[in-house]
Amino acid sequence: MTDAFILEAVRTPRGRGRPDGSLHSITPVQLAAQTLAELRDRTGLDTRLVDDVTLGCVTPVGEQGADIARVAALVAGYDESVPGKQLNRFCASGLESVNTAAAQVMSGSSELTIGGGVESMSRVPMGSDGGAWAIDPRVAWQQYFVPQGISADLIATLEGFTRDDLDAYAVESQRRAAHAQQAGHFDRSIFPVRDVIGEVVLAKDEYLRPGTSMADLAKLKPAFATMGEEAGFDAVAIQRYPQVETIHHVHTAGNSSGIVDGAAAMLVGSKRAAKKLGVKPRARIVGFASIGSEPTIMLTGPAGASRRVLKRCRMKASDIDLWEINEAFASVVLRYQRDMDITPDKVNVNGGAIALGHPLGATGAIVLNIALDELERRDLSTALVTLCIGAGMGTATIIERV
């Protein structure tokens, strides 16, 4: 098989996913198009050489529908010969899109591809696409469906994580993210998003809350207690996990991922393509894996996916220098660290989605991007990036600096 390399990586800043967020005026296709244009301009890319563009998008309806990858490539001014496809593996869509781009190169079916993702959560709200899993009673009943927040609280209950445990993790995520932004650790890949007249609307991640304290977080009410207790989802989860007497609702808006807008893209190619472009590869995509996991608890897939990709690549956890796991909820990261027996000083070293936000379809590509930048900054070798996924799945990717 042919090796696949990351040749360049770019991302937008993440804007608050509300009508008053800085990126709300930017349509999803423009977010994606500006990202693709930045990738082209940084590399001097002749877009006629691009074999395919794959973009993750979790809510592909309305403005984000109709194969946003192909349309964004056209809007960005790419040659009309460049195809595009939209991919949805829920929260891992952005990472899976990079993996798909790499697989095309590894198989020899493509020389040069782009993987990434986009999500405008302020314009296309999460859940707008519906889906039988959540709204068809026959399907929901059979699968013991509960919303993700209930799953996160279920993990905390089973693992014995307290509200203080989760809040302490969230405070540290905010501290690390604020330090990273101030120190310029994100500057390598981030670019400013502009409006229709060329004015910069956002140049850095805006969701952060620097200085967040335990006392601040203690004031927040549990986010999922009402849906669990009054809407009956606690009872559903307990049917699936009868060893649990009561679900403790310990997740809040402060220790869960933020709703934001954003996009990211990576140029992935063979060594021959890199040489043709005159671009030095930044990292090799060593391997990747996706798994299914129990769909009610839903958020435990990252450990299984990580073990699978490590085994597939004939590596051990001790071979990994940096770990990135999406901070969908604090309990997800705490359980993952316990499952993989890794120390917090190597995990999400620049904070994560609790502090920076989680633009669903783009997050996987963003955290892979951040891991690559940090490997270079610290002069380290390998990173493993993973995300938990709706309906019970996990995706993980290992990269190695060239």
Tab-separated table of C-alpha atoms in Angstrom:
chain	number	residue	atom	x	y	z
A	1	MET	CA	0.000	0.000	0.000
A	2	THR	CA	1.008	3.598	-0.633
A	3	ASP	CA	1.741	5.843	2.337
A	4	ALA	CA	-0.628	8.790	2.826
A	5	PHE	CA	0.784	12.062	4.124
A	6	ILE	CA	-0.739	15.231	5.521
A	7	LEU	CA	0.741	17.958	3.360
A	8	GLU	CA	-1.054	20.934	4.911
A	9	ALA	CA	-3.857	21.632	7.382
A	10	VAL	CA	-5.987	24.706	7.999
A	11	ARG	CA	-9.010	25.608	10.070
A	12	THR	CA	-11.304	28.487	10.855
A	13	PRO	CA	-11.578	29.900	14.348
A	14	ARG	CA	-14.620	28.571	16.188
A	15	GLY	CA	-17.452	31.057	16.660
A	16	ARG	CA	-20.206	30.848	19.254
A	17	GLY	CA	-23.066	28.849	17.760
A	18	ARG	CA	-25.742	31.436	18.448
A	19	PRO	CA	-27.276	34.302	16.468
A	20	ASP	CA	-24.885	36.695	18.228
A	21	GLY	CA	-21.842	34.552	17.379
A	22	SER	CA	-19.270	36.108	15.076
A	23	LEU	CA	-19.685	33.454	12.370
A	24	HIS	CA	-23.489	33.451	12.301
A	25	SER	CA	-23.545	35.719	9.243
A	26	ILE	CA	-21.300	33.312	7.311
A	27	THR	CA	-23.195	30.547	5.529
A	28	PRO	CA	-21.967	26.954	5.889
A	29	VAL	CA	-20.904	26.772	2.261
A	30	GLN	CA	-18.878	29.967	2.681
A	31	LEU	CA	-17.208	28.576	5.813
A	32	ALA	CA	-16.202	25.484	3.867
A	33	ALA	CA	-15.269	27.420	0.727
A	34	GLN	CA	-13.010	29.849	2.596
A	35	THR	CA	-11.284	26.886	4.236
A	36	LEU	CA	-10.684	25.168	0.890
A	37	ALA	CA	-9.454	28.437	-0.614
A	38	GLU	CA	-6.997	28.928	2.263
A	39	LEU	CA	-5.673	25.399	1.783
A	40	ARG	CA	-5.151	26.093	-1.919
A	41	ASP	CA	-3.492	29.455	-1.383
A	42	ARG	CA	-1.080	28.244	1.318
A	43	THR	CA	0.221	25.446	-0.887
A	44	GLY	CA	-0.003	27.091	-4.300
A	45	LEU	CA	-2.194	24.153	-5.234
A	46	ASP	CA	-3.220	23.584	-8.829
A	47	THR	CA	-6.710	22.324	-8.009
A	48	ARG	CA	-6.863	20.293	-11.219
A	49	LEU	CA	-4.609	17.820	-9.407
A	50	VAL	CA	-7.114	17.176	-6.604
A	51	ASP	CA	-8.799	13.801	-7.045
A	52	ASP	CA	-11.534	14.270	-4.434
A	53	VAL	CA	-12.818	16.431	-1.577
A	54	THR	CA	-14.537	14.769	1.393
A	55	LEU	CA	-16.161	16.932	4.071
A	56	GLY	CA	-17.886	15.806	7.228
A	57	CYS	CA	-21.235	17.395	8.037
A	58	VAL	CA	-23.510	16.035	10.757
A	59	THR	CA	-26.657	17.985	9.899
A	60	PRO	CA	-26.682	17.957	6.080
A	61	VAL	CA	-30.002	19.741	5.557
A	62	GLY	CA	-31.018	23.208	4.404
A	63	GLU	CA	-27.955	25.364	3.858
A	64	GLN	CA	-25.689	22.420	4.717
A	65	GLY	CA	-27.451	19.986	2.389
A	66	ALA	CA	-27.003	19.004	-1.252
A	67	ASP	CA	-23.427	17.663	-1.004
A	68	ILE	CA	-21.766	20.686	0.554
A	69	ALA	CA	-18.289	19.373	-0.310
A	70	ARG	CA	-18.809	19.609	-4.064
A	71	VAL	CA	-20.590	22.952	-3.885
A	72	ALA	CA	-17.977	24.460	-1.554
A	73	ALA	CA	-15.184	23.389	-3.899
A	74	LEU	CA	-16.918	25.171	-6.767
A	75	VAL	CA	-17.539	28.278	-4.665
A	76	ALA	CA	-13.872	28.266	-3.624
A	77	GLY	CA	-12.872	28.434	-7.284
A	78	TYR	CA	-11.561	24.884	-7.579
A	79	ASP	CA	-11.436	23.412	-11.048
A	80	GLU	CA	-14.780	21.948	-12.073
A	81	SER	CA	-13.110	18.551	-12.532
A	82	VAL	CA	-12.772	18.174	-8.730
A	83	PRO	CA	-15.538	15.970	-7.265
A	84	GLY	CA	-16.733	16.168	-3.687
A	85	LYS	CA	-18.715	14.112	-1.232
A	86	GLN	CA	-20.313	14.761	2.132
A	87	LEU	CA	-19.814	12.203	4.928
A	88	ASN	CA	-21.700	11.713	8.196
A	89	ARG	CA	-20.375	9.635	11.058
A	90	PHE	CA	-21.863	11.991	13.619
A	91	CYS	CA	-19.197	13.651	15.797
A	92	ALA	CA	-16.297	11.842	14.108
A	93	SER	CA	-17.290	12.986	10.614
A	94	GLY	CA	-14.344	15.363	10.200
A	95	LEU	CA	-11.817	12.725	11.260
A	96	GLU	CA	-13.505	10.025	9.196
A	97	SER	CA	-13.346	12.321	6.189
A	98	VAL	CA	-9.572	12.658	6.576
A	99	ASN	CA	-9.350	8.883	7.024
A	100	THR	CA	-11.385	8.386	3.843
A	101	ALA	CA	-9.131	10.789	1.954
A	102	ALA	CA	-6.103	8.868	3.232
A	103	ALA	CA	-7.646	5.510	2.301
A	104	GLN	CA	-8.062	6.660	-1.280
A	105	VAL	CA	-4.359	7.523	-1.408
A	106	MET	CA	-3.280	4.348	0.395
A	107	SER	CA	-5.267	2.189	-2.012
A	108	GLY	CA	-3.708	3.864	-5.031
A	109	SER	CA	-7.044	5.098	-6.342
A	110	SER	CA	-6.079	8.730	-5.708
A	111	GLU	CA	-2.857	10.729	-5.552
A	112	LEU	CA	-4.094	13.921	-3.926
A	113	THR	CA	-7.206	14.371	-1.819
A	114	ILE	CA	-8.743	16.707	0.751
A	115	GLY	CA	-10.492	15.675	3.945
A	116	GLY	CA	-12.167	17.913	6.505
A	117	GLY	CA	-15.519	19.090	7.746
A	118	VAL	CA	-17.904	21.954	8.380
A	119	GLU	CA	-20.767	22.725	10.744
A	120	SER	CA	-22.671	25.954	11.248
A	121	MET	CA	-24.585	25.186	14.412
A	122	SER	CA	-25.885	28.745	14.714
A	123	ARG	CA	-27.643	28.486	11.339
A	124	VAL	CA	-28.499	24.770	11.149
A	125	PRO	CA	-29.339	23.603	14.681
A	126	MET	CA	-28.241	20.191	15.858
A	127	GLY	CA	-30.964	17.602	15.274
A	128	SER	CA	-32.595	19.464	12.376
A	129	ASP	CA	-32.247	16.353	10.237
A	130	GLY	CA	-34.356	14.162	12.525
A	131	GLY	CA	-33.684	10.466	12.018
A	132	ALA	CA	-35.434	7.233	12.950
A	133	TRP	CA	-33.056	6.457	15.811
A	134	ALA	CA	-34.450	9.338	17.850
A	135	ILE	CA	-37.955	9.969	16.484
A	136	ASP	CA	-39.380	6.604	15.383
A	137	PRO	CA	-40.836	5.049	18.574
A	138	ARG	CA	-40.323	1.504	17.312
A	139	VAL	CA	-36.645	2.131	16.636
A	140	ALA	CA	-36.026	4.181	19.784
A	141	TRP	CA	-37.727	1.562	21.980
A	142	GLN	CA	-35.777	-1.325	20.474
A	143	GLN	CA	-32.419	0.447	20.889
A	144	TYR	CA	-33.099	1.936	24.346
A	145	PHE	CA	-32.491	5.375	22.874
A	146	VAL	CA	-31.554	8.220	25.235
A	147	PRO	CA	-30.029	11.630	24.419
A	148	GLN	CA	-26.254	11.923	24.734
A	149	GLY	CA	-26.413	13.978	27.904
A	150	ILE	CA	-28.145	11.094	29.674
A	151	SER	CA	-25.430	8.775	28.359
A	152	ALA	CA	-22.742	11.063	29.753
A	153	ASP	CA	-24.428	11.159	33.158
A	154	LEU	CA	-24.794	7.373	33.001
A	155	ILE	CA	-21.036	7.029	32.463
A	156	ALA	CA	-20.360	9.312	35.413
A	157	THR	CA	-22.750	7.306	37.600
A	158	LEU	CA	-21.244	3.936	36.653
A	159	GLU	CA	-17.663	5.177	37.012
A	160	GLY	CA	-18.241	7.115	40.230
A	161	PHE	CA	-17.232	10.491	38.789
A	162	THR	CA	-18.534	13.334	40.942
A	163	ARG	CA	-19.638	16.816	39.925
A	164	ASP	CA	-16.370	18.121	41.376
A	165	ASP	CA	-14.383	15.650	39.253
A	166	LEU	CA	-16.064	16.881	36.096
A	167	ASP	CA	-15.852	20.553	36.999
A	168	ALA	CA	-12.174	20.230	37.880
A	169	TYR	CA	-11.537	18.721	34.464
A	170	ALA	CA	-13.474	21.553	32.804
A	171	VAL	CA	-11.534	24.237	34.670
A	172	GLU	CA	-8.273	22.675	33.504
A	173	SER	CA	-9.547	22.531	29.901
A	174	GLN	CA	-10.314	26.245	30.059
A	175	ARG	CA	-6.910	26.999	31.577
A	176	ARG	CA	-5.027	25.008	28.945
A	177	ALA	CA	-7.027	26.465	26.053
A	178	ALA	CA	-6.588	30.044	27.258
A	179	HIS	CA	-2.849	29.513	27.668
A	180	ALA	CA	-2.566	27.927	24.220
A	181	GLN	CA	-4.435	30.774	22.556
A	182	GLN	CA	-2.426	33.453	24.344
A	183	ALA	CA	0.872	31.687	23.572
A	184	GLY	CA	-0.023	31.365	19.884
A	185	HIS	CA	-0.179	27.580	19.783
A	186	PHE	CA	-3.133	27.705	17.377
A	187	ASP	CA	-1.653	30.309	15.041
A	188	ARG	CA	0.047	27.860	12.654
A	189	SER	CA	-3.205	26.594	11.152
A	190	ILE	CA	-5.938	29.076	11.958
A	191	PHE	CA	-6.950	31.753	9.438
A	192	PRO	CA	-9.384	34.696	9.685
A	193	VAL	CA	-12.897	34.313	8.297
A	194	ARG	CA	-14.157	37.233	6.207
A	195	ASP	CA	-17.574	38.547	5.251
A	196	VAL	CA	-18.850	39.350	1.747
A	197	ILE	CA	-16.945	42.646	1.605
A	198	GLY	CA	-13.694	41.131	2.798
A	199	GLU	CA	-13.786	42.369	6.388
A	200	VAL	CA	-12.515	39.991	9.067
A	201	VAL	CA	-15.378	38.774	11.230
A	202	LEU	CA	-13.383	36.349	13.407
A	203	ALA	CA	-9.656	35.660	13.725
A	204	LYS	CA	-9.480	33.486	16.871
A	205	ASP	CA	-11.631	31.017	18.793
A	206	GLU	CA	-14.256	32.969	20.696
A	207	TYR	CA	-16.037	30.399	22.890
A	208	LEU	CA	-13.354	30.315	25.616
A	209	ARG	CA	-14.077	31.538	29.107
A	210	PRO	CA	-10.622	32.329	30.548
A	211	GLY	CA	-10.453	32.401	34.297
A	212	THR	CA	-13.347	29.986	34.814
A	213	SER	CA	-13.247	28.686	38.389
A	214	MET	CA	-14.781	25.825	40.329
A	215	ALA	CA	-17.002	28.376	42.052
A	216	ASP	CA	-18.259	29.637	38.697
A	217	LEU	CA	-19.116	26.129	37.524
A	218	ALA	CA	-20.752	25.215	40.831
A	219	LYS	CA	-23.474	27.782	40.101
A	220	LEU	CA	-24.636	25.942	36.982
A	221	LYS	CA	-27.618	23.621	37.115
A	222	PRO	CA	-27.447	20.054	35.738
A	223	ALA	CA	-28.239	20.248	32.036
A	224	PHE	CA	-29.958	16.900	31.578
A	225	ALA	CA	-31.928	16.319	34.781
A	226	THR	CA	-35.273	17.445	33.369
A	227	MET	CA	-35.092	15.269	30.265
A	228	GLY	CA	-33.900	12.375	32.371
A	229	GLU	CA	-36.370	12.586	35.231
A	230	GLU	CA	-39.434	14.216	33.691
A	231	ALA	CA	-39.187	13.018	30.096
A	232	GLY	CA	-38.440	9.478	31.252
A	233	PHE	CA	-35.037	8.896	29.710
A	234	ASP	CA	-33.475	7.941	33.043
A	235	ALA	CA	-35.904	5.041	33.221
A	236	VAL	CA	-34.953	3.926	29.723
A	237	ALA	CA	-31.245	3.969	30.563
A	238	ILE	CA	-31.855	2.052	33.786
A	239	GLN	CA	-33.759	-0.598	31.811
A	240	ARG	CA	-30.584	-1.138	29.815
A	241	TYR	CA	-28.356	-0.853	32.909
A	242	PRO	CA	-30.440	-2.343	35.749
A	243	GLN	CA	-27.447	-2.310	38.114
A	244	VAL	CA	-27.956	1.471	38.327
A	245	GLU	CA	-30.503	2.576	40.915
A	246	THR	CA	-30.418	6.310	40.185
A	247	ILE	CA	-28.620	8.307	37.512
A	248	HIS	CA	-26.671	11.204	38.983
A	249	HIS	CA	-27.015	14.282	36.777
A	250	VAL	CA	-23.619	15.913	37.053
A	251	HIS	CA	-23.043	17.381	33.593
A	252	THR	CA	-23.740	21.056	32.969
A	253	ALA	CA	-23.142	23.556	30.212
A	254	GLY	CA	-19.787	24.198	31.873
A	255	ASN	CA	-18.383	20.662	31.743
A	256	SER	CA	-19.856	19.673	28.373
A	257	SER	CA	-18.779	20.670	24.865
A	258	GLY	CA	-19.781	24.063	23.500
A	259	ILE	CA	-22.030	24.686	20.495
A	260	VAL	CA	-19.998	26.522	17.856
A	261	ASP	CA	-19.514	27.119	14.124
A	262	GLY	CA	-16.351	26.103	12.286
A	263	ALA	CA	-14.608	24.300	9.437
A	264	ALA	CA	-11.293	22.568	8.737
A	265	ALA	CA	-9.500	20.887	5.846
A	266	MET	CA	-6.359	18.824	5.262
A	267	LEU	CA	-4.484	18.196	2.038
A	268	VAL	CA	-3.606	14.495	1.920
A	269	GLY	CA	-1.394	12.954	-0.720
A	270	SER	CA	1.213	10.413	-1.708
A	271	LYS	CA	4.934	11.098	-1.602
A	272	ARG	CA	4.878	11.457	-5.372
A	273	ALA	CA	2.091	14.042	-5.196
A	274	ALA	CA	3.999	16.006	-2.546
A	275	LYS	CA	7.108	16.033	-4.715
A	276	LYS	CA	5.092	17.181	-7.728
A	277	LEU	CA	3.612	20.038	-5.687
A	278	GLY	CA	6.941	20.947	-4.130
A	279	VAL	CA	5.384	20.568	-0.663
A	280	LYS	CA	7.163	18.857	2.229
A	281	PRO	CA	4.874	16.334	4.002
A	282	ARG	CA	4.154	17.213	7.616
A	283	ALA	CA	3.030	13.819	8.886
A	284	ARG	CA	2.231	10.280	7.796
A	285	ILE	CA	-1.188	8.850	8.541
A	286	VAL	CA	-0.114	5.589	10.177
A	287	GLY	CA	-3.554	4.030	10.522
A	288	PHE	CA	-7.159	4.458	11.564
A	289	ALA	CA	-10.092	2.439	12.838
A	290	SER	CA	-13.781	2.797	13.623
A	291	ILE	CA	-15.855	0.518	15.828
A	292	GLY	CA	-19.411	0.118	17.058
A	293	SER	CA	-20.171	0.149	20.786
A	294	GLU	CA	-23.238	-0.177	23.032
A	295	PRO	CA	-25.671	2.514	21.768
A	296	THR	CA	-27.440	3.531	24.987
A	297	ILE	CA	-24.308	4.485	26.908
A	298	MET	CA	-23.124	5.555	23.458
A	299	LEU	CA	-19.923	7.425	24.362
A	300	THR	CA	-17.499	4.633	25.299
A	301	GLY	CA	-16.250	3.820	21.777
A	302	PRO	CA	-12.950	5.785	21.815
A	303	ALA	CA	-11.082	3.223	23.923
A	304	GLY	CA	-12.119	0.330	21.685
A	305	ALA	CA	-11.268	2.257	18.523
A	306	SER	CA	-7.902	3.271	20.004
A	307	ARG	CA	-7.024	-0.291	20.950
A	308	ARG	CA	-7.993	-1.506	17.499
A	309	VAL	CA	-5.873	1.040	15.640
A	310	LEU	CA	-2.914	0.475	17.975
A	311	LYS	CA	-3.119	-3.265	17.347
A	312	ARG	CA	-3.554	-2.740	13.614
A	313	CYS	CA	-0.449	-0.539	13.535
A	314	ARG	CA	1.492	-2.908	15.832
A	315	MET	CA	1.912	-0.177	18.409
A	316	LYS	CA	1.365	0.201	22.154
A	317	ALA	CA	-0.095	3.069	24.153
A	318	SER	CA	3.434	3.853	25.346
A	319	ASP	CA	4.390	4.626	21.718
A	320	ILE	CA	2.019	7.624	21.632
A	321	ASP	CA	3.437	11.018	22.599
A	322	LEU	CA	0.198	13.035	22.558
A	323	TRP	CA	-3.463	12.053	22.813
A	324	GLU	CA	-6.484	14.026	21.661
A	325	ILE	CA	-9.956	12.866	22.653
A	326	ASN	CA	-12.895	15.092	21.891
A	327	GLU	CA	-14.303	16.616	25.058
A	328	ALA	CA	-17.934	15.913	24.246
A	329	PHE	CA	-18.482	15.604	28.004
A	330	ALA	CA	-15.966	15.584	30.838
A	331	SER	CA	-16.892	12.039	31.878
A	332	VAL	CA	-15.938	10.749	28.421
A	333	VAL	CA	-12.353	11.947	28.792
A	334	LEU	CA	-12.020	10.813	32.410
A	335	ARG	CA	-13.215	7.312	31.513
A	336	TYR	CA	-10.949	7.200	28.461
A	337	GLN	CA	-7.876	8.119	30.501
A	338	ARG	CA	-8.776	5.347	32.945
A	339	ASP	CA	-9.482	2.780	30.202
A	340	MET	CA	-6.255	3.501	28.328
A	341	ASP	CA	-4.157	3.972	31.497
A	342	ILE	CA	-2.700	7.279	30.299
A	343	THR	CA	-1.746	10.341	32.294
A	344	PRO	CA	-3.554	13.689	31.918
A	345	ASP	CA	-0.359	15.556	31.017
A	346	LYS	CA	-0.394	13.922	27.553
A	347	VAL	CA	-4.113	14.331	26.881
A	348	ASN	CA	-5.714	17.411	25.275
A	349	VAL	CA	-2.710	19.504	26.202
A	350	ASN	CA	-4.236	22.632	24.650
A	351	GLY	CA	-7.688	22.144	26.107
A	352	GLY	CA	-10.613	20.830	24.142
A	353	ALA	CA	-14.244	21.200	23.182
A	354	ILE	CA	-15.373	22.093	26.698
A	355	ALA	CA	-13.387	25.304	26.360
A	356	LEU	CA	-13.213	25.718	22.592
A	357	GLY	CA	-16.460	24.219	21.306
A	358	HIS	CA	-17.485	21.273	19.146
A	359	PRO	CA	-18.609	22.128	15.579
A	360	LEU	CA	-19.897	18.615	14.984
A	361	GLY	CA	-18.841	17.791	11.419
A	362	ALA	CA	-15.559	19.708	11.631
A	363	THR	CA	-14.264	18.748	15.075
A	364	GLY	CA	-12.444	15.562	14.077
A	365	ALA	CA	-10.358	17.398	11.492
A	366	ILE	CA	-9.774	20.298	13.897
A	367	VAL	CA	-8.412	18.130	16.722
A	368	LEU	CA	-6.206	16.209	14.279
A	369	ASN	CA	-4.927	19.573	13.066
A	370	ILE	CA	-4.211	20.718	16.641
A	371	ALA	CA	-2.417	17.457	17.431
A	372	LEU	CA	-0.174	17.853	14.374
A	373	ASP	CA	0.698	21.449	15.238
A	374	GLU	CA	1.520	20.451	18.798
A	375	LEU	CA	3.740	17.561	17.718
A	376	GLU	CA	5.734	20.015	15.639
A	377	ARG	CA	5.846	22.637	18.373
A	378	ARG	CA	7.103	20.147	20.960
A	379	ASP	CA	9.331	18.243	18.511
A	380	LEU	CA	7.505	14.973	19.271
A	381	SER	CA	6.702	12.076	16.965
A	382	THR	CA	3.291	10.424	17.308
A	383	ALA	CA	-0.271	11.373	18.204
A	384	LEU	CA	-3.527	9.465	18.520
A	385	VAL	CA	-6.786	11.329	17.916
A	386	THR	CA	-10.183	9.871	18.793
A	387	LEU	CA	-13.832	10.856	19.229
A	388	CYS	CA	-16.922	9.330	20.786
A	389	ILE	CA	-19.877	9.094	18.411
A	390	GLY	CA	-23.668	9.080	18.532
A	391	ALA	CA	-25.482	5.724	18.350
A	392	GLY	CA	-22.464	4.068	19.946
A	393	MET	CA	-19.287	4.229	17.849
A	394	GLY	CA	-15.691	5.372	18.065
A	395	THR	CA	-13.094	6.491	15.541
A	396	ALA	CA	-9.341	6.794	16.100
A	397	THR	CA	-6.389	7.853	13.939
A	398	ILE	CA	-2.631	7.698	14.512
A	399	ILE	CA	-0.258	10.139	12.823
A	400	GLU	CA	3.525	10.282	12.826
A	401	ARG	CA	5.640	13.310	12.001
A	402	VAL	CA	7.816	12.949	8.951
